[in-house]
Each structure stands twice: as C-alpha cells, then as structure tokens.
C-alpha cells in the first residue's frame, strides 16, 4: 500500500477524534453507540454463519473428502462452533488414504521384465504361470518344483530357438519362485502391468476423438477388468483420474444402480454422470415427460384408493360400534332384492298372458321366453346379494389378516426365540473348539455362566433376533409386491379386492412383527434381569467364601515351601485326573464358586479343600516337583 493510500484512512480516523471524545463523555451517546456496535457484530455474525452453512452444504454434497480438507474446514470455521460439533455436522465420506507404496512389494527391474516379456511372446504365452501350466493359487514351493522340472526336461532336448527360450524362462521362474518375497514382487509387477495396459487401451480409444472424454460404459469396463486383475474399485478409479489429469480428459464417473450383466461392457440401470454436464442432457426431456405421466397416474390411483379406504374405515367403525340396528339396513337391502325378484317374476307372468294373445307366440314358444326371464331374474338377484355380501365383507378382510398376525405373532416370536437360543449355544461351543484347534491363548479356565456365556448368548440373541424378524417382515413385503404386480391391468372391481388383500398383508406384517418383537424383547429383558440377579448372588457368595478362606486356614491352601527348591508355594499347579492337563488351582471367583472347568476336558475341579482338591496331584509352580499336598 502506498503512502497516499495509508494517509486517507489515517485522516478519516483523525477526523473522528472529536466525535469519539463527545461519545465517551456522554453516557446516552455511549450506550447508543454500543447498541449499534452490537447490531453490527450480530449482522456480521449472521453473514459469517450463512457463509458457513453454504460451505457445509457444498462439502456434504461431495462424494468424498480427504482428512486434510476436513481439518482445514474445521480450522477455518472454528469461530462458529467447536471442531467436535463441526465434525458431527459433516456427513461426507472421508476418503481413506491408500497404503503407502513402501508397504507394497517392490517391482522387478525393468530389464528383467522386458526380457521375460520378449521370451514369453516368442512361445505365445502371457505369464510364467502359463509357461509352468500351474494355477496362480499354487504354492511357491510347488511353482519352484515345476520350474526345476521344466528346466531339467528342456535341457535334455535338442537346442533350438524355442527350447533355448524355455530354458531361459525356466531359469527366470526358478529365480522368481524361489522365495515368497520374489514371488510377491512378480505378482505386484503383473498387477501394475495389467492396469497400465488398461490405461493404454483407453488412451488409444480416446485419441481418435476430438473431445477427450471417457464415457460411463468405458469406465465400467475399466473398473471390471481392474477388479479381475486384483485392484480395488477405489484404487483403480484414482489411478484413472490421475492418468486423466495428465491427459486432460473429461471422465464421466457412473453410479451403478443395478448389477451388470454377464457381458463385459453392457450395463443395466441408469447412469448418473457428474462431469461433464453434456453427458446426461440428451435424455433429460424424455425422463421429465415420463416422470410427469407417472406422477399423474399415481395421483389418480392414490385418490381412488383413498376413497375406497375411507369407505372401508366407515364400515369398520360401524362394525366396531356393534349397535343393535346396524344390521337393519343390510337386512332391508336383501329384502328389497328378493322383492325385486318376486316383482319381476309377477310382471313376467302378466306379460306372458298378453304375449299368448299376440301373433308372435306362433314363432317364439312361451316356454322359451319364460325360461329366459327366469334365468335373468335369478342372475339379477344373485348380483344384488353378492354386492351386499361384498359390502359386508369389505372391512372384514383387513380384520382377518390382523387376527392372523395376532395369532401367528406370538407363536412365531417364541419359536424364533428358542431357535436363536439354540443357535447361540452352538456358536459358543463351536467358537471354543475353533480357538483350541487354532492354538489361540484361552483363559486359565472357563468363566461361570453368569459372567461370560450368559452375556455372550444375550449378544448373539439380539443379533439373531433382529435378522430373523427382518426376514419375517420381508416375507410379508414380498407377498404385498406379488399382489401389487398381479392387480396391474385388471378392472376396478378386482383391483379393489386386491387392494384390500394388500392392505391386509401390510397390517398382518406390522402386527406380527411388532408382537413377535415385543415378546422377544420381553423375554430378553427377563433374561437380562435373571443374569443380573445371578451375578449379584454369585458375587455375594464369592465374597463370603473369600472371607471364610481368609479366616479359616483349614479351607485355604497352606503356604508351604517346596521340599525340592525351597520356594514358597501359594497356589500349586493341579493335574486333572481325567485328561492329565495342568490346571492352576483357583479359589472361588469368576471362574467358579465351588468348582471350575478344566480347559482340556471341561471336567469339574474343586476350588475348596473341603470339596476334594487334595485328591488331585499337585506340582510346584517353580520346579514342577510333585507335592504330597
């Protein structure tokens, strides 16, 4: 800033000095200036908060953001609210950084790769696995043996160009498959080469077009081939974007809403583009027109369905009131139908009398006409009675489904609870067996049921119940979808009854799911209460026995020196008489009050000398000397 520019604000501030002195000397003016200052600060804060909301919205609209960007955002708007509150408002997915290249295996030398590629091209092979005729899942030792066998076989043959090439490739294979580290470097090199080949193919395809744009189908093809080569979708997409920046490409990133077909390049479902905008403007008009037609059609359907449901609710309300004169209008309607039938028959008889006197009776017999009129009147009566019965049964169908949900909900809830409890017990035993077979370090002994197994079963029950009831609800939803698909293209009468069944299925699913969940939650609450009471009683008993052990040495293991190493022994090692397993002698505690389980055979071992702990063989924990204890 020049001197003139600095002087102008200084002169303006100097001119304000008399006004400042006047304000400072007058209390009323000072309060007025303070009020205006507070208003100005509030206005600036509102503007800053509006800017913060706009930037937060733009940040949440992004697909993902890096951690550094989140930290800079929190640092910039820390005057609005604390960083912890800001991070709660940020809903964007945080982009996880890929592992550093130092953690990945190193690539092979470029000269070695070129020599291998040149020789593989001579024998028309792609990789060394194809040369050795071994799958890529083979072990390193098996591949090394296959390379040795190939080398020994080719050396005995007459030296030709192809034989020499195979010998050299076998030597490369023995070098690469000698250790797991070299094989990992070769695998990583193949992975990088496959991605570079894909990028090269896309570059050749884009080079022919004036607009350097990678279309959604090309991106999907690239991602599919990259996944087959061992790349994750996120890593492959990042590599494509990085390559696109260097080539100055427009990349249209698709959002797959449906699964791809078995074809490599075909895509089912709509594709949403984020860049450039011209990629989706062509079908926007057709989409808007189709959307408006769908909205109008759905509005008409919803209005009709609402009217039918309103009539059903009125009928249902009348049924629930159970007034004595409720059935009187329906009975009167049936009576009117029968009277109409009788009147029609009487009118027919009178007409037949006049008809017999006419000349048409010679051409059309009176019996035929009588039968036709009788059949028509009977059909009319059946139609009137059917409509009356349909009006009566209209509110009864949802009630019937609700009753089905009430009856089956309790039974299904108890059945699922028992099934889940059995599954939880089996999973616990399987988990311990797997831990023993895999040499996992277990606890010194198995804890008591109220301290470990009971709570593990409770957690498993909660997980299984949620999944089971979700599947139960999905069954009713599937039935509703089937009924909805069936009513398409039908007339209004069939659609009305199908709508009733659809409503009944939804109500039955809600009632059944809610009742089953309530029963299971009630049983789970009782189970938790029982476990808490059990825990409290067990802890009280353990504390009492510990006090008794401290007061009465007869119940406690004696502190004696070992006769061999002369070390003091507090708790000797016990030998289980069933499986000959060393088990540390334990007092009353979380692993058992009066007994605890052996880790080898789960046999009961006593915790007190009164219950037979002296009958077991004991060892010194220092020198493993057998004690006469």
Coordinates of C-alpha atoms in Angstrom, one line a residue, residues 293-603:
X293 CA -47.0 -39.1 -16.6
X294 CA -46.1 -41.4 -13.8
X295 CA -47.0 -38.7 -11.2
X296 CA -50.4 -38.1 -12.8
X297 CA -51.2 -41.8 -13.0
X298 CA -50.1 -42.3 -9.4
X299 CA -52.2 -39.4 -8.2
X300 CA -55.3 -40.8 -9.8
X301 CA -54.6 -44.2 -8.2
X302 CA -54.0 -42.7 -4.8
X303 CA -57.3 -40.7 -4.9
X304 CA -59.3 -43.8 -5.8
X305 CA -57.5 -45.9 -3.2
X306 CA -58.1 -43.2 -0.6
X307 CA -61.8 -43.1 -1.3
X308 CA -62.1 -46.9 -1.1
X309 CA -60.1 -46.9 2.2
X310 CA -62.3 -44.2 3.6
X311 CA -65.4 -46.3 2.8
X312 CA -63.7 -49.3 4.4
X313 CA -62.9 -47.3 7.6
X314 CA -66.5 -46.1 7.8
X315 CA -67.8 -49.7 7.5
X316 CA -65.2 -50.8 10.0
X317 CA -66.2 -48.1 12.5
X318 CA -69.8 -49.1 12.2
X319 CA -68.8 -52.7 12.8
X320 CA -66.8 -51.9 15.9
X321 CA -69.7 -49.9 17.4
X322 CA -71.9 -53.0 17.3
X323 CA -75.2 -51.2 17.5
X324 CA -78.4 -53.3 17.5
X325 CA -79.8 -51.6 14.5
X326 CA -76.6 -51.9 12.4
X327 CA -77.7 -54.9 10.5
X328 CA -81.2 -53.5 9.8
X329 CA -80.1 -51.6 6.6
X330 CA -78.3 -54.6 5.2
X331 CA -81.3 -56.8 6.0
X332 CA -83.5 -54.3 4.3
X333 CA -81.3 -54.3 1.2
X334 CA -81.5 -58.1 1.0
X335 CA -85.3 -57.9 1.4
X336 CA -85.5 -55.3 -1.4
X337 CA -83.5 -57.6 -3.7
X338 CA -85.9 -60.5 -3.1
X339 CA -88.9 -58.3 -3.6
X340 CA -87.5 -57.1 -6.9
X341 CA -87.0 -60.7 -7.9
X342 CA -90.7 -61.5 -7.0
X343 CA -92.0 -58.4 -8.7
X344 CA -90.0 -59.3 -11.9
X345 CA -91.5 -62.8 -11.9
X346 CA -95.1 -61.4 -11.4
X347 CA -94.6 -58.9 -14.2
X348 CA -93.3 -61.8 -16.4
X349 CA -96.5 -63.8 -15.7
X350 CA -98.7 -60.9 -16.7
X351 CA -96.6 -60.3 -19.8
X352 CA -96.9 -63.9 -20.8
X353 CA -100.7 -63.7 -20.7
X354 CA -100.7 -60.8 -23.1
X355 CA -98.0 -62.4 -25.1
X356 CA -100.0 -65.5 -25.7
X357 CA -102.7 -63.4 -27.4
X358 CA -100.3 -61.9 -29.9
X359 CA -99.2 -63.3 -33.2
X360 CA -95.5 -63.7 -32.1
X361 CA -96.4 -66.7 -29.9
X362 CA -96.6 -68.7 -33.0
X363 CA -92.9 -68.1 -33.8
X364 CA -91.4 -68.0 -30.3
X365 CA -92.8 -70.5 -27.8
X366 CA -93.9 -69.1 -24.5
X367 CA -91.9 -71.7 -22.5
X368 CA -88.6 -70.5 -24.0
X369 CA -89.4 -66.9 -23.1
X370 CA -90.4 -67.9 -19.6
X371 CA -87.1 -69.7 -19.0
X372 CA -85.1 -66.8 -20.2
X373 CA -86.8 -64.3 -18.0
X374 CA -86.5 -66.7 -15.0
X375 CA -82.7 -67.0 -15.6
X376 CA -82.3 -63.2 -15.9
X377 CA -84.2 -62.5 -12.7
X378 CA -82.2 -65.2 -10.9
X379 CA -78.9 -63.6 -12.1
X380 CA -80.1 -60.2 -11.0
X381 CA -80.9 -61.5 -7.5
X382 CA -77.5 -63.2 -7.2
X383 CA -75.8 -59.9 -8.3
X384 CA -77.7 -57.8 -5.7
X385 CA -77.0 -60.3 -3.0
X386 CA -73.3 -60.6 -4.0
X387 CA -72.9 -56.8 -3.8
X388 CA -74.5 -56.8 -0.4
X389 CA -72.2 -59.5 0.9
X390 CA -69.2 -57.8 -0.6
X391 CA -70.1 -54.6 1.2
X392 CA -70.3 -56.6 4.4
X393 CA -67.0 -58.4 3.9
X394 CA -65.1 -55.3 2.7
X395 CA -63.9 -54.2 6.2
X396 CA -63.6 -57.9 7.3
X397 CA -60.6 -58.8 5.1
X398 CA -58.1 -56.5 6.9
X399 CA -59.5 -57.6 10.3
X400 CA -59.0 -61.2 9.2
X401 CA -55.4 -60.5 8.4
X402 CA -54.9 -58.7 11.7
X403 CA -56.2 -61.7 13.5
X404 CA -53.8 -63.9 11.5
X405 CA -50.9 -61.6 12.6
X406 CA -52.0 -61.7 16.2
X407 CA -52.3 -65.5 16.4
X408 CA -49.1 -66.2 14.5
X409 CA -47.1 -63.4 16.0
X410 CA -46.8 -64.9 19.5
X411 CA -46.1 -68.4 18.2
X412 CA -43.5 -67.2 15.8
X413 CA -41.9 -65.0 18.4
X414 CA -41.5 -67.8 20.9
X415 CA -40.3 -70.2 18.2
X416 CA -37.7 -67.8 16.9
X417 CA -36.5 -67.1 20.4
X418 CA -36.0 -70.8 21.1
X419 CA -34.3 -71.3 17.7
X420 CA -32.0 -68.3 18.4
X421 CA -31.1 -69.5 21.9
X422 CA -30.1 -72.9 20.5
X423 CA -28.1 -71.3 17.7
X424 CA -26.3 -69.1 20.2
X425 CA -25.3 -72.1 22.4
X426 CA -24.0 -74.0 19.3
X427 CA -22.0 -70.9 18.2
X428 CA -20.4 -70.6 21.6
X429 CA -19.2 -74.2 21.7
X430 CA -18.0 -74.0 18.1
X431 CA -16.1 -70.9 18.9
X432 CA -14.2 -72.6 21.8
X433 CA -13.4 -75.6 19.7
X434 CA -12.1 -73.4 16.9
X435 CA -10.0 -71.5 19.4
X436 CA -8.5 -74.7 20.8
X437 CA -7.7 -76.1 17.3
X438 CA -6.0 -72.8 16.2
X439 CA -3.8 -72.6 19.3
X440 CA -5.4 -69.4 20.5
X441 CA -4.5 -68.4 24.0
X442 CA -7.5 -69.1 26.2
X443 CA -8.3 -68.0 29.7
X444 CA -6.9 -70.0 32.6
X445 CA -10.4 -71.6 33.0
X446 CA -13.8 -71.2 31.6
X447 CA -15.7 -68.5 33.4
X448 CA -19.0 -69.1 35.0
X449 CA -22.2 -68.9 33.0
X450 CA -23.5 -65.6 34.6
X451 CA -20.1 -63.9 34.0
X452 CA -19.3 -64.8 30.4
X453 CA -21.5 -67.3 28.5
X454 CA -24.8 -65.7 29.6
X455 CA -23.9 -62.3 28.3
X456 CA -22.4 -63.7 25.1
X457 CA -25.6 -65.6 24.4
X458 CA -27.6 -62.4 25.1
X459 CA -25.5 -60.5 22.5
X460 CA -25.9 -63.3 20.0
X461 CA -29.6 -63.5 20.7
X462 CA -30.0 -59.7 20.0
X463 CA -28.1 -60.0 16.7
X464 CA -30.0 -63.1 15.5
X465 CA -33.5 -61.8 16.5
X466 CA -33.0 -58.6 14.5
X467 CA -32.0 -60.6 11.4
X468 CA -34.8 -63.1 11.9
X469 CA -37.6 -60.6 12.3
X470 CA -36.2 -58.6 9.3
X471 CA -36.6 -61.7 7.2
X472 CA -40.1 -62.3 8.6
X473 CA -41.1 -58.7 7.6
X474 CA -39.5 -59.2 4.2
X475 CA -41.8 -62.2 3.6
X476 CA -44.9 -60.1 4.0
X477 CA -43.4 -57.4 1.9
X478 CA -42.8 -59.9 -0.9
X479 CA -46.4 -61.1 -0.7
X480 CA -47.5 -57.5 -0.9
X481 CA -45.4 -56.9 -4.0
X482 CA -46.7 -60.1 -5.7
X483 CA -50.3 -59.0 -5.0
X484 CA -49.5 -55.5 -6.4
X485 CA -48.0 -56.9 -9.6
X486 CA -51.0 -59.2 -10.1
X487 CA -53.6 -56.4 -10.0
X488 CA -52.0 -54.5 -12.9
X489 CA -54.2 -54.5 -16.0
X490 CA -57.3 -55.7 -14.1
X491 CA -60.7 -54.0 -13.9
X492 CA -61.6 -51.7 -11.0
X493 CA -63.6 -54.4 -9.1
X494 CA -60.6 -56.9 -9.0
X495 CA -58.2 -54.1 -8.1
X496 CA -60.4 -53.1 -5.2
X497 CA -60.3 -56.6 -3.7
X498 CA -56.6 -56.9 -4.4
X499 CA -56.1 -53.6 -2.6
X500 CA -57.9 -55.0 0.4
X501 CA -55.7 -58.0 0.4
X502 CA -52.6 -55.9 0.0
X503 CA -53.7 -53.7 3.0
X504 CA -54.4 -56.8 5.0
X505 CA -50.9 -58.2 4.2
X506 CA -49.3 -55.0 5.4
X507 CA -51.3 -54.8 8.6
X508 CA -50.6 -58.5 9.3
X509 CA -46.9 -58.0 8.7
X510 CA -46.8 -55.0 11.1
X511 CA -48.9 -56.7 13.8
X512 CA -46.9 -60.0 13.5
X513 CA -43.6 -58.2 13.5
X514 CA -44.5 -55.9 16.4
X515 CA -46.0 -58.6 18.5
X516 CA -43.1 -61.0 17.9
X517 CA -40.5 -58.3 18.7
X518 CA -42.4 -57.3 21.9
X519 CA -42.5 -61.0 23.1
X520 CA -38.8 -61.5 22.2
X521 CA -37.8 -58.2 23.9
X522 CA -39.8 -59.1 27.0
X523 CA -38.1 -62.5 27.2
X524 CA -34.7 -60.9 26.6
X525 CA -35.4 -58.3 29.4
X526 CA -36.4 -61.1 31.8
X527 CA -33.2 -63.0 30.8
X528 CA -31.1 -59.9 31.5
X529 CA -32.8 -59.4 34.8
X530 CA -32.2 -63.0 35.7
X531 CA -28.5 -62.7 34.7
X532 CA -28.1 -59.5 36.8
X533 CA -29.6 -61.2 39.9
X534 CA -27.5 -64.3 39.3
X535 CA -24.4 -62.1 39.0
X536 CA -25.2 -60.3 42.2
X537 CA -25.9 -63.6 44.1
X538 CA -22.7 -65.2 42.8
X539 CA -20.5 -62.1 43.7
X540 CA -22.0 -62.1 47.2
X541 CA -21.3 -65.8 47.6
X542 CA -17.8 -65.4 46.2
X543 CA -17.1 -62.6 48.7
X544 CA -18.4 -64.7 51.6
X545 CA -16.3 -67.7 50.6
X546 CA -13.2 -65.4 50.3
X547 CA -13.8 -64.1 53.8
X548 CA -14.1 -67.7 55.1
X549 CA -10.9 -68.7 53.3
X550 CA -9.1 -65.8 55.0
X551 CA -10.5 -66.6 58.4
X552 CA -10.1 -70.4 58.3
X553 CA -6.8 -71.8 57.1
X554 CA -8.3 -75.3 57.0
X555 CA -10.3 -74.3 53.9
X556 CA -7.4 -72.4 52.3
X557 CA -4.3 -73.9 50.6
X558 CA -1.5 -73.8 53.0
X559 CA 1.6 -71.7 52.3
X560 CA 4.4 -74.3 52.5
X561 CA 7.9 -74.3 51.0
X562 CA 8.7 -76.8 48.2
X563 CA 10.8 -79.7 49.5
X564 CA 13.0 -79.6 46.4
X565 CA 13.6 -75.9 45.5
X566 CA 12.5 -74.5 49.0
X567 CA 10.4 -71.8 47.3
X568 CA 7.2 -70.8 49.0
X569 CA 4.1 -72.1 47.3
X570 CA 0.9 -70.0 47.4
X571 CA -1.2 -71.8 44.7
X572 CA 0.2 -75.1 43.4
X573 CA -0.5 -76.5 39.9
X574 CA -3.2 -79.2 39.8
X575 CA -3.1 -82.1 37.4
X576 CA -6.6 -83.1 36.1
X577 CA -7.2 -86.8 36.7
X578 CA -9.2 -87.1 33.5
X579 CA -7.1 -85.6 30.7
X580 CA -3.7 -85.2 32.6
X581 CA -3.8 -81.4 31.9
X582 CA -2.0 -78.9 34.1
X583 CA -4.6 -76.6 35.7
X584 CA -3.8 -73.8 38.1
X585 CA -5.6 -74.3 41.4
X586 CA -8.1 -71.5 41.7
X587 CA -10.2 -70.3 44.6
X588 CA -13.8 -69.1 44.5
X589 CA -14.1 -66.4 41.8
X590 CA -15.4 -65.6 38.4
X591 CA -14.3 -69.0 37.0
X592 CA -16.4 -70.8 39.5
X593 CA -17.7 -70.7 43.1
X594 CA -17.4 -74.3 44.2
X595 CA -15.9 -75.8 41.0
X596 CA -14.3 -74.6 37.8
X597 CA -13.9 -76.2 34.4
X598 CA -10.7 -77.9 33.1
X599 CA -9.6 -76.3 29.9
X600 CA -8.7 -79.7 28.4
X601 CA -11.8 -81.9 29.1
X602 CA -14.1 -79.4 30.9
X603 CA -14.2 -81.7 33.9

